[in-house]
Amino acid sequence: MDESAALETTAARAVETADRDRVLWSDSDREWASRAAAAIVGERASADEFLSRRAQLVLERIGTRQPAVTRTVRGIRWRPWVGVVTVVAAFLFGLLIDRIGGGSSINLLAPPVFALVAWNLLVYVWLLVRPLVLGRGAAGPVRSLLIRVASVRASGDSNRADASTAARRTVLAALPRDWARVAAPLYTARAARVLHLAAAATALGVITGLYLRGLAFEYRASWESTFLGAEQVQALLAVTFAPGSWITGIMVPDVAAIEAIRAPASENAAIWMHLMAGTVAVVVIIPRVVLTLVAGVVERRRARKVALPLDEPYYRRLVAAWVGEPARVRVIPYSYTLTPAVRAGLEAVLARAFGNVAPTIDAPVAWGDDVEQSQVTDAAGRGFADGGEIRLPLFSLTATPEEDAHGVFLTALSGGGGAAGRGAAASGTSVALVDESGFLARWGDDAKRRDERRAAWRELLEAHSSVPVFVDLAAPDLVAAEAELAAAASAHDAGVANEGRGRA
Amino acid sequence: MSGDAASDRVDRGLGLDTAASPPTRPAIPGLDAGAVSLSLISHTNAGKTTLARTLLGRDVGEVRDAPHVTAEATPFPLVQTSVGDLLTLWDTPGFGDSVRLARRLRQNRNPIGWFTSQVWDRYQDRALWLSQLAVRNVAEQADVVLYLVNSAEAPADAGYLAPELEVLEHVGKPVLVLLNQTGPPRDRAAEEADAARWRAALGPSTNVRDVLAFDAFARCWVQEFTLFAAIEPLVPDASAPAFARLSAAWRELRMGEFDASMAALAGPIARAAADRVALPAEPITNRVTGSLGLPNAARAKARAEATDEMAARLQADLRAGMERLIAIHRLEGRAADEVLERVADGVHLDAPLDGTRTAALGGVVSGALTGLGADLMAGGLTFGAGMVAGAIIGALGGAGIAQGVNVVRGRTESSLRWEEAFLDGLVTSALLRYLAVAHYGRGRGAWREGEYPSHWRPIVVDAVVASQEKLAAIWARRGDGSELIQRSLEGLLRELALGLLDELYPGALQPAAVRAR
């Protein structure tokens, strides 16, 4: 997916996930976008095509209602002029550096060129060691600053705090964040390209400045020192101007010549200026241009193929619905027979949290022993084998969490804790639902008691690396339940990711 | 106070269970003194220890919302008769992994021998080991098994039920199922539906003899009579006479508490009824303008001060009465400040009223709210006095004349006393408080005032309204002093409270012999 499509897709995602209350973008809008996009791209299209077309439709439609969203999307795009301005400014800066020194004599031991060369050498060293220090792909402070400048967005928010304003704010806040995450590698390469070119431009500016002033005035070359003699100065200059000498074919003058221009004596600086220009070209301009080209190639490749996190429930849900195969969510109640009201509540929660799911609500797994557990494991194992299924164990808060029963069940569900178990955990099965309806019916006003029981469940579930989501299924708060499920899933994902990093 | 004799009986009962010693043949030689043992058993964390605490009225064992909290079977003497009969309650560890326990039992037909040989489990498999302990206790000690179930769960979801019943079947002792964790008291229909659900689920089990709703948190003492009546036919024939005596002793203990409670409730109300504060004498001119109904700042101030004085007295008295009530019921904790809220809260409900009274009581309510605000602003330092004072001041303001308090004009001086509608309100709130305390299981922790179940208030109000005439007759004699009022008020409160308990738990209060069982 190219950059523009990826941005639009991310924007559509921000709209659809951040607007939890369906204030700006209703369920029917969502369905319409999916239907229309499917009709346009046809059956043969790839998931990327479908998603990007759908995103366009989403943005077109919401753009007419909420111009702020379109503005933000536009504002968040890369602004090429930022790159141009940076490079031009760098060149002008280079031109001026020389003038800041003032005068019409070149101190051979302290020309601005030396600083430029030293700085660039330092940068090359940094580029070599940076992957070891920062890790791959991370942007350094300069790049981050540039990225921030380039994607600065106009804030057009009013102060009214009605529901749609609040929803819009959430969307507008979510979008740059999401996009920054998705586009980070691309923007890093892009910033690198601009900054390399800017460095080359600065060097060019310095040399141009020297020569331009050399046309109108006569530069005199000289040196003076408290500590150094002519030999040391000659050696120093020979090393420093070696690249310039190599490219221009001009030899660095010998010790006698150096001794001859010791201050207050001096000579015409033309030869020294050529040496400096050559050195800067070899050390700064040429490598920087090469680096620019490399970064440009990387940038172009990344811009053509932005990697969206298509494993996220949001994308999985959309693609699955488009393929005609709804996201599969399987609820496995443990020793808990669902009343019709609870079942309806559960379906509402799932529909809200997972979109157009086809939830399977299993027959309750009986409170039981190893024999029955192994049957569960088999069934669960089969369901898990073809992947893509979200499995949610469901417990009732009225039950006391017991390691011998519920714990064994959780272990069985995650595949016995072996390699398969880790796989199951990684696929996000480790969010567990705990229904509070029965408990609330008995102890509605006893918050202390409920908290105790919740804590007991949390403890057991966490011991099995699961995250509980407590929900009153008889009267579910859909918004809260959706948010909690999402939070639990991401908390869990983060946990898995950290664990993976730790292992790596 | 007439409640003292009753409370002495209570204290004697309390003295009994200060030490947990295994039941032995009673030392006191009786004609045919016997010992009866009840074993509390259930799946883990169903509330056995909580129930034991509630029945014993003291904090035995450890209570925590977690599995396998109790790790050994412990006997607690529950009641003793003068001839030496002893009723013992065993608190046991819960059933843990009962499925495996049942399966092992199926393989081994000699549970007792097998249990003692399973030392390994003690370290390897705690849940199974604790289950074995529980079963062993039942097999060796119990005459009757009290099997608790978590009635918040559907019987079908209690997957441990079948294996546990199977284990109990092996043991072969008669089982009485108690529905625990039912939550705050509910109306009878809901309780009955629960019981029916479990009865149906337990139907096939032969040794389950009965199902009773008996919540460790919110049981009422009259339900204990039902429990004893249900246990009676299950005890072995040899112990039947002893159990009958124990049952009677228990009844006597609880009825003693009841009488003491009524005295504790009646005292403050009777003293409030007799209370009066003399108003300062007024110059003749004021008395003339006063009789013309003209406002007078000095008089209003004098009245407000007098009212405050009476309110403070009533406040302290009610508080002491409430604490006595809590102590009688062997609960911990102290009368909470919000007790007094109930006073003002109860007033507006007490009767169909004529116009003036309605206006006055509307004032009571709004004034009470003002008073509450003052209480809160004072950081609760006034202990709710502001509430009562506010109620009264509100009544004064609401009706424009002294309706919360009456002015009694004597020949030489006027005095102030509580208005009768207000006293009626005190009776209503006293009865509501009594029900709350009587339903508060010790296992629930320190006494804490909570919301009353919604179905209580109307029946209490109805009962008080129905006794309006009797109340009026009592208030009519308030000039004769608080002793007299207290005696008649105690009688009336007893009558009212017994009526309420009978309405909530029909038949529970009737003597076992009378019961059609």
CSV table of N, CA and C in Angstrom, one decimal, chain B residues 326-449:
chain,number,residue,atom,x,y,z
B,326,ILE,N,-27.0,-3.7,69.1
B,326,ILE,CA,-25.9,-4.3,68.4
B,326,ILE,C,-25.2,-5.4,69.3
B,327,ALA,N,-25.1,-5.0,70.5
B,327,ALA,CA,-24.4,-5.9,71.5
B,327,ALA,C,-25.2,-7.1,71.7
B,328,ILE,N,-26.5,-6.9,71.9
B,328,ILE,CA,-27.4,-8.0,72.1
B,328,ILE,C,-27.3,-9.1,71.0
B,329,HIS,N,-27.2,-8.6,69.8
B,329,HIS,CA,-27.1,-9.5,68.6
B,329,HIS,C,-25.7,-10.0,68.4
B,330,ARG,N,-24.8,-9.7,69.3
B,330,ARG,CA,-23.5,-10.2,69.3
B,330,ARG,C,-22.8,-9.8,68.0
B,331,LEU,N,-23.0,-8.6,67.6
B,331,LEU,CA,-22.3,-8.0,66.5
B,331,LEU,C,-21.2,-7.1,67.0
B,332,GLU,N,-20.3,-6.9,66.1
B,332,GLU,CA,-19.3,-5.9,66.5
B,332,GLU,C,-19.6,-4.6,65.8
B,333,GLY,N,-18.9,-3.5,66.2
B,333,GLY,CA,-19.2,-2.2,65.6
B,333,GLY,C,-20.0,-1.4,66.5
B,334,ARG,N,-20.2,-0.1,66.1
B,334,ARG,CA,-20.9,0.8,66.9
B,334,ARG,C,-22.0,1.4,66.1
B,335,ALA,N,-23.0,2.0,66.8
B,335,ALA,CA,-24.1,2.7,66.1
B,335,ALA,C,-23.5,3.7,65.2
B,336,ALA,N,-23.8,3.7,64.0
B,336,ALA,CA,-23.3,4.6,63.0
B,336,ALA,C,-24.0,5.9,63.1
B,337,ASP,N,-23.4,7.0,62.7
B,337,ASP,CA,-24.1,8.3,62.7
B,337,ASP,C,-25.4,8.3,61.9
B,338,GLU,N,-25.4,7.5,60.9
B,338,GLU,CA,-26.5,7.6,60.0
B,338,GLU,C,-27.8,7.0,60.6
B,339,VAL,N,-27.6,6.3,61.8
B,339,VAL,CA,-28.8,5.8,62.4
B,339,VAL,C,-29.9,6.9,62.6
B,340,LEU,N,-29.4,8.1,62.9
B,340,LEU,CA,-30.4,9.1,63.2
B,340,LEU,C,-31.0,9.6,61.9
B,341,GLU,N,-30.4,9.4,60.8
B,341,GLU,CA,-31.0,9.8,59.5
B,341,GLU,C,-32.4,9.1,59.4
B,342,ARG,N,-32.3,7.8,59.9
B,342,ARG,CA,-33.5,7.0,59.8
B,342,ARG,C,-34.7,7.6,60.6
B,343,VAL,N,-34.3,8.3,61.6
B,343,VAL,CA,-35.4,9.0,62.4
B,343,VAL,C,-36.2,9.9,61.6
B,344,ALA,N,-35.5,10.9,61.0
B,344,ALA,CA,-36.1,11.9,60.2
B,344,ALA,C,-36.7,11.2,59.0
B,345,ASP,N,-36.0,10.2,58.5
B,345,ASP,CA,-36.5,9.5,57.3
B,345,ASP,C,-37.8,8.8,57.5
B,346,GLY,N,-37.9,8.2,58.7
B,346,GLY,CA,-39.1,7.4,59.0
B,346,GLY,C,-40.3,8.2,59.3
B,347,VAL,N,-40.1,9.5,59.7
B,347,VAL,CA,-41.3,10.2,60.2
B,347,VAL,C,-42.3,10.5,59.1
B,348,HIS,N,-41.9,10.8,57.9
B,348,HIS,CA,-42.9,11.2,56.9
B,348,HIS,C,-43.7,10.1,56.4
B,349,LEU,N,-43.4,8.9,56.8
B,349,LEU,CA,-44.1,7.7,56.3
B,349,LEU,C,-45.2,7.2,57.3
B,350,ASP,N,-45.3,7.8,58.4
B,350,ASP,CA,-45.9,7.0,59.5
B,350,ASP,C,-47.4,6.9,59.5
B,351,ALA,N,-48.1,7.8,58.8
B,351,ALA,CA,-49.5,7.7,58.9
B,351,ALA,C,-50.2,8.5,57.8
B,352,PRO,N,-51.5,8.1,57.6
B,352,PRO,CA,-52.3,9.0,56.8
B,352,PRO,C,-52.6,10.2,57.7
B,353,LEU,N,-52.3,11.4,57.2
B,353,LEU,CA,-52.3,12.5,58.1
B,353,LEU,C,-53.3,13.6,57.6
B,354,ASP,N,-53.8,14.4,58.5
B,354,ASP,CA,-54.6,15.5,58.1
B,354,ASP,C,-53.7,16.6,57.6
B,355,GLY,N,-54.3,17.6,57.1
B,355,GLY,CA,-53.6,18.7,56.4
B,355,GLY,C,-52.4,19.3,57.2
B,356,THR,N,-52.7,19.7,58.4
B,356,THR,CA,-51.7,20.4,59.2
B,356,THR,C,-50.5,19.5,59.4
B,357,ARG,N,-50.8,18.2,59.7
B,357,ARG,CA,-49.8,17.3,60.0
B,357,ARG,C,-48.9,17.1,58.8
B,358,THR,N,-49.5,17.0,57.6
B,358,THR,CA,-48.7,16.8,56.4
B,358,THR,C,-47.8,17.9,56.2
B,359,ALA,N,-48.3,19.1,56.4
B,359,ALA,CA,-47.4,20.3,56.3
B,359,ALA,C,-46.3,20.2,57.2
B,360,ALA,N,-46.6,19.9,58.5
B,360,ALA,CA,-45.6,19.8,59.5
B,360,ALA,C,-44.5,18.8,59.1
B,361,LEU,N,-45.0,17.6,58.6
B,361,LEU,CA,-44.0,16.6,58.3
B,361,LEU,C,-43.2,16.8,57.1
B,362,GLY,N,-43.8,17.6,56.1
B,362,GLY,CA,-43.1,18.0,55.0
B,362,GLY,C,-41.9,18.9,55.5
B,363,GLY,N,-42.2,19.7,56.5
B,363,GLY,CA,-41.2,20.5,57.1
B,363,GLY,C,-40.1,19.7,57.8
B,364,VAL,N,-40.6,18.6,58.4
B,364,VAL,CA,-39.6,17.7,59.1
B,364,VAL,C,-38.6,17.2,58.1
B,365,VAL,N,-39.1,16.8,56.9
B,365,VAL,CA,-38.2,16.2,55.9
B,365,VAL,C,-37.2,17.2,55.4
B,366,SER,N,-37.8,18.4,55.0
B,366,SER,CA,-36.9,19.4,54.4
B,366,SER,C,-35.9,19.9,55.5
B,367,GLY,N,-36.4,20.0,56.7
B,367,GLY,CA,-35.5,20.4,57.8
B,367,GLY,C,-34.5,19.4,58.1
B,368,ALA,N,-34.8,18.1,57.9
B,368,ALA,CA,-33.9,17.1,58.2
B,368,ALA,C,-32.7,17.2,57.2
B,369,LEU,N,-33.1,17.5,56.0
B,369,LEU,CA,-32.0,17.6,54.9
B,369,LEU,C,-31.1,18.8,55.3
B,370,THR,N,-31.7,19.9,55.7
B,370,THR,CA,-30.9,21.0,56.1
B,370,THR,C,-29.9,20.6,57.2
B,371,GLY,N,-30.5,19.9,58.2
B,371,GLY,CA,-29.7,19.5,59.3
B,371,GLY,C,-28.6,18.6,58.9
B,372,LEU,N,-28.9,17.7,57.9
B,372,LEU,CA,-27.9,16.8,57.5
B,372,LEU,C,-26.7,17.6,56.8
B,373,GLY,N,-27.1,18.6,56.1
B,373,GLY,CA,-26.1,19.5,55.5
B,373,GLY,C,-25.2,20.1,56.5
B,374,ALA,N,-25.8,20.5,57.6
B,374,ALA,CA,-25.1,21.1,58.7
B,374,ALA,C,-24.1,20.1,59.3
B,375,ASP,N,-24.6,18.8,59.5
B,375,ASP,CA,-23.8,17.8,60.0
B,375,ASP,C,-22.6,17.6,59.1
B,376,LEU,N,-22.8,17.5,57.9
B,376,LEU,CA,-21.7,17.3,57.0
B,376,LEU,C,-20.7,18.4,57.0
B,377,MET,N,-21.2,19.6,57.1
B,377,MET,CA,-20.3,20.7,57.2
B,377,MET,C,-19.5,20.7,58.5
B,378,ALA,N,-20.1,20.2,59.5
B,378,ALA,CA,-19.4,20.1,60.8
B,378,ALA,C,-18.5,18.9,60.8
B,379,GLY,N,-18.3,18.2,59.7
B,379,GLY,CA,-17.5,17.1,59.6
B,379,GLY,C,-18.0,15.9,60.4
B,380,GLY,N,-19.3,15.9,60.6
B,380,GLY,CA,-19.9,14.8,61.4
B,380,GLY,C,-19.6,14.9,62.9
B,381,LEU,N,-19.1,16.1,63.3
B,381,LEU,CA,-18.8,16.2,64.7
B,381,LEU,C,-20.0,16.4,65.6
B,382,THR,N,-21.1,16.8,65.0
B,382,THR,CA,-22.3,16.9,65.7
B,382,THR,C,-23.0,15.6,65.9
B,383,PHE,N,-22.5,14.5,65.3
B,383,PHE,CA,-23.0,13.2,65.4
B,383,PHE,C,-24.5,13.1,65.0
B,384,GLY,N,-24.9,13.8,64.1
B,384,GLY,CA,-26.3,13.7,63.6
B,384,GLY,C,-27.2,14.5,64.4
B,385,ALA,N,-26.8,15.3,65.4
B,385,ALA,CA,-27.7,16.1,66.2
B,385,ALA,C,-28.3,17.1,65.3
B,386,GLY,N,-27.6,17.6,64.4
B,386,GLY,CA,-28.1,18.6,63.4
B,386,GLY,C,-29.3,18.0,62.7
B,387,MET,N,-29.2,16.7,62.4
B,387,MET,CA,-30.3,16.1,61.7
B,387,MET,C,-31.6,16.2,62.5
B,388,VAL,N,-31.6,15.8,63.7
B,388,VAL,CA,-32.8,15.8,64.5
B,388,VAL,C,-33.2,17.3,64.7
B,389,ALA,N,-32.3,18.1,65.1
B,389,ALA,CA,-32.6,19.5,65.3
B,389,ALA,C,-33.2,20.1,64.1
B,390,GLY,N,-32.6,19.7,62.9
B,390,GLY,CA,-33.0,20.3,61.7
B,390,GLY,C,-34.5,19.8,61.4
B,391,ALA,N,-34.7,18.5,61.7
B,391,ALA,CA,-36.0,18.0,61.5
B,391,ALA,C,-37.1,18.8,62.2
B,392,ILE,N,-36.7,19.1,63.5
B,392,ILE,CA,-37.7,19.8,64.3
B,392,ILE,C,-37.8,21.3,63.8
B,393,ILE,N,-36.7,21.9,63.6
B,393,ILE,CA,-36.8,23.3,63.1
B,393,ILE,C,-37.6,23.4,61.8
B,394,GLY,N,-37.3,22.4,61.0
B,394,GLY,CA,-38.0,22.3,59.7
B,394,GLY,C,-39.5,22.2,60.0
B,395,ALA,N,-39.9,21.4,61.0
B,395,ALA,CA,-41.3,21.2,61.3
B,395,ALA,C,-41.9,22.6,61.8
B,396,LEU,N,-41.1,23.3,62.6
B,396,LEU,CA,-41.6,24.5,63.0
B,396,LEU,C,-41.8,25.5,61.9
B,397,GLY,N,-40.8,25.5,61.0
B,397,GLY,CA,-40.9,26.4,59.8
B,397,GLY,C,-42.0,26.0,58.9
B,398,GLY,N,-42.0,24.6,58.7
B,398,GLY,CA,-42.9,24.1,57.7
B,398,GLY,C,-44.4,24.4,58.0
B,399,ALA,N,-44.8,24.2,59.2
B,399,ALA,CA,-46.2,24.5,59.5
B,399,ALA,C,-46.4,25.8,60.1
B,400,GLY,N,-45.3,26.5,60.4
B,400,GLY,CA,-45.5,27.8,61.0
B,400,GLY,C,-45.8,27.8,62.4
B,401,ILE,N,-46.2,26.7,62.9
B,401,ILE,CA,-46.5,26.5,64.4
B,401,ILE,C,-45.8,25.3,64.9
B,402,ALA,N,-45.7,25.2,66.2
B,402,ALA,CA,-44.9,24.1,66.8
B,402,ALA,C,-45.6,22.8,66.5
B,403,GLN,N,-45.2,22.1,65.5
B,403,GLN,CA,-45.8,20.8,65.2
B,403,GLN,C,-44.9,19.6,65.6
B,404,GLY,N,-43.6,19.8,65.4
B,404,GLY,CA,-42.6,18.8,65.7
B,404,GLY,C,-42.5,18.7,67.2
B,405,VAL,N,-42.7,19.8,67.9
B,405,VAL,CA,-42.8,19.8,69.4
B,405,VAL,C,-44.1,20.5,69.7
B,406,ASN,N,-44.6,20.2,70.8
B,406,ASN,CA,-45.8,20.8,71.3
B,406,ASN,C,-45.5,21.7,72.4
B,407,VAL,N,-46.2,22.8,72.5
B,407,VAL,CA,-46.0,23.7,73.7
B,407,VAL,C,-47.2,23.4,74.6
B,408,VAL,N,-46.8,23.0,75.8
B,408,VAL,CA,-47.8,22.7,76.8
B,408,VAL,C,-47.9,23.9,77.8
B,409,ARG,N,-49.0,24.5,77.8
B,409,ARG,CA,-49.1,25.7,78.7
B,409,ARG,C,-49.6,25.3,80.1
B,410,GLY,N,-48.7,25.5,81.0
B,410,GLY,CA,-49.2,25.2,82.4
B,410,GLY,C,-49.7,26.5,83.0
B,411,ARG,N,-50.0,26.4,84.3
B,411,ARG,CA,-50.6,27.6,84.9
B,411,ARG,C,-49.5,28.7,85.0
B,412,THR,N,-48.3,28.3,85.4
B,412,THR,CA,-47.3,29.3,85.6
B,412,THR,C,-46.3,29.4,84.5
B,413,GLU,N,-46.0,28.2,83.9
B,413,GLU,CA,-45.0,28.2,82.8
B,413,GLU,C,-45.4,27.3,81.7
B,414,SER,N,-44.8,27.6,80.5
B,414,SER,CA,-45.0,26.7,79.3
B,414,SER,C,-43.8,25.8,79.2
B,415,SER,N,-44.1,24.6,78.6
B,415,SER,CA,-43.0,23.7,78.3
B,415,SER,C,-43.2,23.1,77.0
B,416,LEU,N,-42.0,22.5,76.5
B,416,LEU,CA,-42.0,22.0,75.1
B,416,LEU,C,-41.8,20.5,75.2
B,417,ARG,N,-42.5,19.7,74.4
B,417,ARG,CA,-42.3,18.3,74.3
B,417,ARG,C,-42.5,17.8,72.9
B,418,TRP,N,-42.1,16.5,72.6
B,418,TRP,CA,-42.1,16.0,71.3
B,418,TRP,C,-43.6,15.8,70.8
B,419,GLU,N,-43.8,16.1,69.6
B,419,GLU,CA,-45.1,16.0,69.1
B,419,GLU,C,-45.4,14.5,68.8
B,420,GLU,N,-46.6,14.1,68.8
B,420,GLU,CA,-46.9,12.6,68.8
B,420,GLU,C,-46.6,12.0,67.4
B,421,ALA,N,-46.8,12.7,66.4
B,421,ALA,CA,-46.5,12.2,65.0
B,421,ALA,C,-45.0,11.9,65.0
B,422,PHE,N,-44.2,12.7,65.6
B,422,PHE,CA,-42.7,12.5,65.7
B,422,PHE,C,-42.4,11.2,66.4
B,423,LEU,N,-43.1,11.0,67.5
B,423,LEU,CA,-42.9,9.8,68.3
B,423,LEU,C,-43.3,8.5,67.5
B,424,ASP,N,-44.4,8.7,66.7
B,424,ASP,CA,-44.8,7.6,65.8
B,424,ASP,C,-43.7,7.3,64.9
B,425,GLY,N,-43.1,8.3,64.4
B,425,GLY,CA,-41.9,8.2,63.4
B,425,GLY,C,-40.8,7.4,64.1
B,426,LEU,N,-40.5,7.7,65.4
B,426,LEU,CA,-39.5,7.0,66.1
B,426,LEU,C,-39.8,5.5,66.2
B,427,VAL,N,-41.0,5.2,66.4
B,427,VAL,CA,-41.4,3.8,66.4
B,427,VAL,C,-41.1,3.1,65.1
B,428,THR,N,-41.5,3.7,64.0
B,428,THR,CA,-41.3,3.1,62.7
B,428,THR,C,-39.8,2.9,62.5
B,429,SER,N,-39.0,3.9,62.7
B,429,SER,CA,-37.6,3.8,62.4
B,429,SER,C,-36.9,2.8,63.4
B,430,ALA,N,-37.4,2.7,64.6
B,430,ALA,CA,-36.9,1.7,65.5
B,430,ALA,C,-37.1,0.3,65.0
B,431,LEU,N,-38.3,0.0,64.5
B,431,LEU,CA,-38.6,-1.3,64.0
B,431,LEU,C,-37.8,-1.6,62.8
B,432,LEU,N,-37.6,-0.6,61.9
B,432,LEU,CA,-36.7,-0.9,60.7
B,432,LEU,C,-35.3,-1.2,61.2
B,433,ARG,N,-34.8,-0.4,62.1
B,433,ARG,CA,-33.5,-0.7,62.6
B,433,ARG,C,-33.4,-2.1,63.2
B,434,TYR,N,-34.4,-2.5,63.9
B,434,TYR,CA,-34.4,-3.8,64.5
B,434,TYR,C,-34.3,-4.9,63.5
B,435,LEU,N,-35.1,-4.7,62.4
B,435,LEU,CA,-35.0,-5.8,61.3
B,435,LEU,C,-33.6,-5.8,60.7
B,436,ALA,N,-33.0,-4.6,60.6
B,436,ALA,CA,-31.7,-4.6,60.0
B,436,ALA,C,-30.7,-5.3,60.8
B,437,VAL,N,-30.8,-5.0,62.1
B,437,VAL,CA,-29.8,-5.7,63.0
B,437,VAL,C,-30.1,-7.2,63.1
B,438,ALA,N,-31.3,-7.6,63.2
B,438,ALA,CA,-31.7,-9.0,63.3
B,438,ALA,C,-31.3,-9.8,62.1
B,439,HIS,N,-31.1,-9.1,61.0
B,439,HIS,CA,-30.7,-9.8,59.8
B,439,HIS,C,-29.2,-9.8,59.5
B,440,TYR,N,-28.5,-9.1,60.4
B,440,TYR,CA,-27.1,-8.9,60.1
B,440,TYR,C,-26.3,-10.0,60.7
B,441,GLY,N,-25.8,-10.9,59.9
B,441,GLY,CA,-25.0,-12.0,60.3
B,441,GLY,C,-23.6,-11.5,60.8
B,442,ARG,N,-23.2,-12.1,62.0
B,442,ARG,CA,-21.9,-11.7,62.5
B,442,ARG,C,-20.8,-12.0,61.5
B,443,GLY,N,-21.0,-13.0,60.7
B,443,GLY,CA,-20.0,-13.4,59.7
B,443,GLY,C,-19.7,-12.3,58.7
B,444,ARG,N,-20.6,-11.3,58.6
B,444,ARG,CA,-20.5,-10.3,57.7
B,444,ARG,C,-19.5,-9.2,58.1
B,445,GLY,N,-19.1,-9.3,59.3
B,445,GLY,CA,-18.1,-8.3,59.8
B,445,GLY,C,-18.8,-7.3,60.7
B,446,ALA,N,-18.2,-6.2,61.1
B,446,ALA,CA,-18.7,-5.2,62.0
B,446,ALA,C,-20.0,-4.6,61.5
B,447,TRP,N,-20.9,-4.3,62.4
B,447,TRP,CA,-22.2,-3.8,62.0
B,447,TRP,C,-22.0,-2.5,61.2
B,448,ARG,N,-22.8,-2.4,60.1
B,448,ARG,CA,-22.7,-1.3,59.3
B,448,ARG,C,-24.1,-1.1,58.7
B,449,GLU,N,-24.5,0.2,58.9
B,449,GLU,CA,-25.9,0.5,58.4
B,449,GLU,C,-25.9,0.5,56.9
